[in-house]
Structures are given as C-alpha cells and as structure tokens.
mmCIF file of C-alpha atoms in Angstrom:
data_model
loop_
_atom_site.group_PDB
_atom_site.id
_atom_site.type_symbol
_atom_site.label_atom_id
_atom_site.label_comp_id
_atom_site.label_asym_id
_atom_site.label_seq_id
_atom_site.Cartn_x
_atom_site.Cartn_y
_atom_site.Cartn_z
ATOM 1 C CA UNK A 315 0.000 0.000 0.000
ATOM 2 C CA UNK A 316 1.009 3.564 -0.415
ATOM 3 C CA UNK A 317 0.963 6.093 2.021
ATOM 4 C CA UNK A 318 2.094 9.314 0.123
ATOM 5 C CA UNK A 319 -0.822 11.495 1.358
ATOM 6 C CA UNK A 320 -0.423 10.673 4.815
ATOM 7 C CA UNK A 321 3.228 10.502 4.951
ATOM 8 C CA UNK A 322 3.097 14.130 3.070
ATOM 9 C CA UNK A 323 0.898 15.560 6.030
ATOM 10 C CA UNK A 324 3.604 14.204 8.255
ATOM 11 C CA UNK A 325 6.618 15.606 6.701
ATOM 12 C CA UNK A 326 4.840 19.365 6.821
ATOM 13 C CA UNK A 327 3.709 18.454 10.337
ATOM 14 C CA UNK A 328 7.760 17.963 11.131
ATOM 15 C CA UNK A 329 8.868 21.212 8.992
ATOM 16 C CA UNK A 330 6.094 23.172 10.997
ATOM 17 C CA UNK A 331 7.277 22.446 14.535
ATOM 18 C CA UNK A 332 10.884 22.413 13.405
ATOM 19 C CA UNK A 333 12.131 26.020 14.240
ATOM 20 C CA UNK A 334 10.014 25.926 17.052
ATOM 21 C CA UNK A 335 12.665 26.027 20.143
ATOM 22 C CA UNK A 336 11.120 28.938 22.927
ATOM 23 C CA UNK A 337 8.492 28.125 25.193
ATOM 24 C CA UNK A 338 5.392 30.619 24.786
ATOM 25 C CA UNK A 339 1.599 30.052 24.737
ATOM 26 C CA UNK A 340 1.579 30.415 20.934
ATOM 27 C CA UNK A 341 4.233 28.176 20.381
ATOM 28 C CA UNK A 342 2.672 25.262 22.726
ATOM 29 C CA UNK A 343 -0.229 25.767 20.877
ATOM 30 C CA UNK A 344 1.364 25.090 17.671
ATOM 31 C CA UNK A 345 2.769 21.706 19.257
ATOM 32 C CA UNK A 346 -0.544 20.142 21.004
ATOM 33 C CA UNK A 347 -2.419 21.452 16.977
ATOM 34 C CA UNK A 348 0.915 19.212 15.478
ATOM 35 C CA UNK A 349 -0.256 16.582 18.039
ATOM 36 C CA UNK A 350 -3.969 16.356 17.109
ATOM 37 C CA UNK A 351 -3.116 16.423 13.279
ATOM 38 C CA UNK A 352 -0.317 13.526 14.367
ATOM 39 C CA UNK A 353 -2.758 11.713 15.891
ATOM 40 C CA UNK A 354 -5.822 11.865 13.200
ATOM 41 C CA UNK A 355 -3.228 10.942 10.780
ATOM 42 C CA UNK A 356 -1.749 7.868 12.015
ATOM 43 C CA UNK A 357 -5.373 6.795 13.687
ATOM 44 C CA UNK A 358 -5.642 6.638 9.730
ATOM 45 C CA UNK A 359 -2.712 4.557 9.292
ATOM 46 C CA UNK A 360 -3.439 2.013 12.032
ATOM 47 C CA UNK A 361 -6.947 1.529 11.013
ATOM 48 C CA UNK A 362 -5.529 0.431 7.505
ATOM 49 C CA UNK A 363 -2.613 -1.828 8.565
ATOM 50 C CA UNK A 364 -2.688 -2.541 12.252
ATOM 51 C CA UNK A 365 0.355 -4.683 12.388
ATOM 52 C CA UNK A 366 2.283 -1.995 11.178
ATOM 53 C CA UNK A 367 1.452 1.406 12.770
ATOM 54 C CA UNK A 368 -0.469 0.216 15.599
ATOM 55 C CA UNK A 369 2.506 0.501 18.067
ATOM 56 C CA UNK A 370 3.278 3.835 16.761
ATOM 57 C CA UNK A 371 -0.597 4.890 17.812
ATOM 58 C CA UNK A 372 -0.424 3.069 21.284
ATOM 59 C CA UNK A 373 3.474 4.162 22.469
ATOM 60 C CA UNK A 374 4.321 6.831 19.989
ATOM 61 C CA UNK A 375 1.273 8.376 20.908
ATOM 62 C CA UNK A 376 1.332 7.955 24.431
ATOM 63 C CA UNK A 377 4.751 9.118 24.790
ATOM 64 C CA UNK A 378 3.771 12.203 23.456
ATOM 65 C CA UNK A 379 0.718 12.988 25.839
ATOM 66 C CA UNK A 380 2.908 12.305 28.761
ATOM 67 C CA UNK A 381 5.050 15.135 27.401
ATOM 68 C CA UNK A 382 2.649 17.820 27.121
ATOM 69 C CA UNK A 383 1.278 16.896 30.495
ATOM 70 C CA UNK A 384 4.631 17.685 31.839
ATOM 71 C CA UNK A 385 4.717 20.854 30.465
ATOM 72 C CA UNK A 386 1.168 21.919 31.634
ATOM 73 C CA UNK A 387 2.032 20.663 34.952
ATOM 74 C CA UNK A 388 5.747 22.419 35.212
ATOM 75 C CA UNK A 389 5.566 24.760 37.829
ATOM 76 C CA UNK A 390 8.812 27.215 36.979
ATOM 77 C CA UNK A 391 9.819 28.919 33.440
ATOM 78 C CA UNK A 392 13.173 26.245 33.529
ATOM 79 C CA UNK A 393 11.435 23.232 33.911
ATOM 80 C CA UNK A 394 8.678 24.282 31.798
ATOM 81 C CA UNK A 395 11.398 25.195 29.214
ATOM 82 C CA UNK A 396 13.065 21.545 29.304
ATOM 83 C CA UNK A 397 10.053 19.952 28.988
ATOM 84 C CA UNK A 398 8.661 22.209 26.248
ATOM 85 C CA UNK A 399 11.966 21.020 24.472
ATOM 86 C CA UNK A 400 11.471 17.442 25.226
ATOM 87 C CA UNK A 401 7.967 17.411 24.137
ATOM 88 C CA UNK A 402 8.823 19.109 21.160
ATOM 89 C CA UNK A 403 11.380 16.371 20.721
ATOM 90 C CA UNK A 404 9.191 13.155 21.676
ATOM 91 C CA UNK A 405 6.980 14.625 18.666
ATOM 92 C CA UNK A 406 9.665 15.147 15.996
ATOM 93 C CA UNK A 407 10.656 11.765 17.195
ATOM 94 C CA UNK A 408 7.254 10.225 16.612
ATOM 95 C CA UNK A 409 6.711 12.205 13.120
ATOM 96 C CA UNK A 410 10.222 10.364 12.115
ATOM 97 C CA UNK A 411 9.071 7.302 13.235
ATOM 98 C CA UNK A 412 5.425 7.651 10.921
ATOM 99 C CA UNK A 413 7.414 8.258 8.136
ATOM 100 C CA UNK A 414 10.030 5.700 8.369
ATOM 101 C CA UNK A 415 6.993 3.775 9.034
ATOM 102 C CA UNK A 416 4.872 4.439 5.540
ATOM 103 C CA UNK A 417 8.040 3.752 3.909
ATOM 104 C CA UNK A 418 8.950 0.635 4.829
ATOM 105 C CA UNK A 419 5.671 -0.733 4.070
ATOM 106 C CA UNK A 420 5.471 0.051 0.413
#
C-alpha cells in the first residue's frame, strides 16, 4: 500500500514544529495542533494496517501525551522550558518514526 498522502501531512507536520525552540503560549499551541493532526493521521494509518502502525498509535502516541502533560504541569519557566523542548522532541521523534513507518511498508 502507499501512504504518500499521509506521509506528506507528516513531513509538513515535522517542517512546521521544526524552528520551534522557545516556550510561549503560541508556540505550545502550535505543538498540542501538530499533536492532534499527528494523531488523526496515524489513527488513519493504524486503522488500515494494524500490524504496522499500531505501536506507533499506542506508544508513539502515548509518549507524546505524557510530554505535554509535563509541560502543563511544570511549575517554573526552567522546567517548563526543558520539557517544552522534550515534548517538542518526543513529537519530531514520533513524526520520524510515521514516516520511516509508511516507507517501509510500500
């Protein structure tokens, strides 16, 4: 099967957060909009082939929801800092991961 569509939303998902590196509202916004986009898309992807991007959707996605939980729940501008950069990182990660993903299984 190919995945070009959804592997296309992925890559502009990636080049969107990319130059993100400063915590601010706006810029946490952009990251938990990347997330929901992340997470329609390979919803899509699992519900096609299963064995393939179904542990993306259960860990991948996971991973990343414990990260922006640790950045709601930071309590000073350091740590929310570090873990703005970590979730921003866990994401990126995961976006690799999709595409890697959808092209391996051509």
């Amino acid at each position: 099967m190919g995945y070009a569509k959804e592997r296309g939303k992925i890559e502009q998902l990636s080049i969107k957060i990319a130059a993100i590196d400063v915590y601010n509202e706006k810029n946490f916004d952009i990251l938990v909009d990347t997330q929901e986009k992340y997470s329609h898309t390979v919803r899509i992807l699992k519900n096609k082939e299963p064995e393939t991007f179904g542990s993306l959707y259960e860990n991948e996605l996971q991973a990343i929801k414990a990260s922006k939980k640790a950045v709601r729940e930071s309590e000073d501008e350091v740590t929310r800092q570090n873990t703005f950069t970590i979730y921003k990182t866990v994401l990126l990660d995961a976006l690799a991961k999709t595409v890697e993903a959808t092209l391996n299984s051509l």
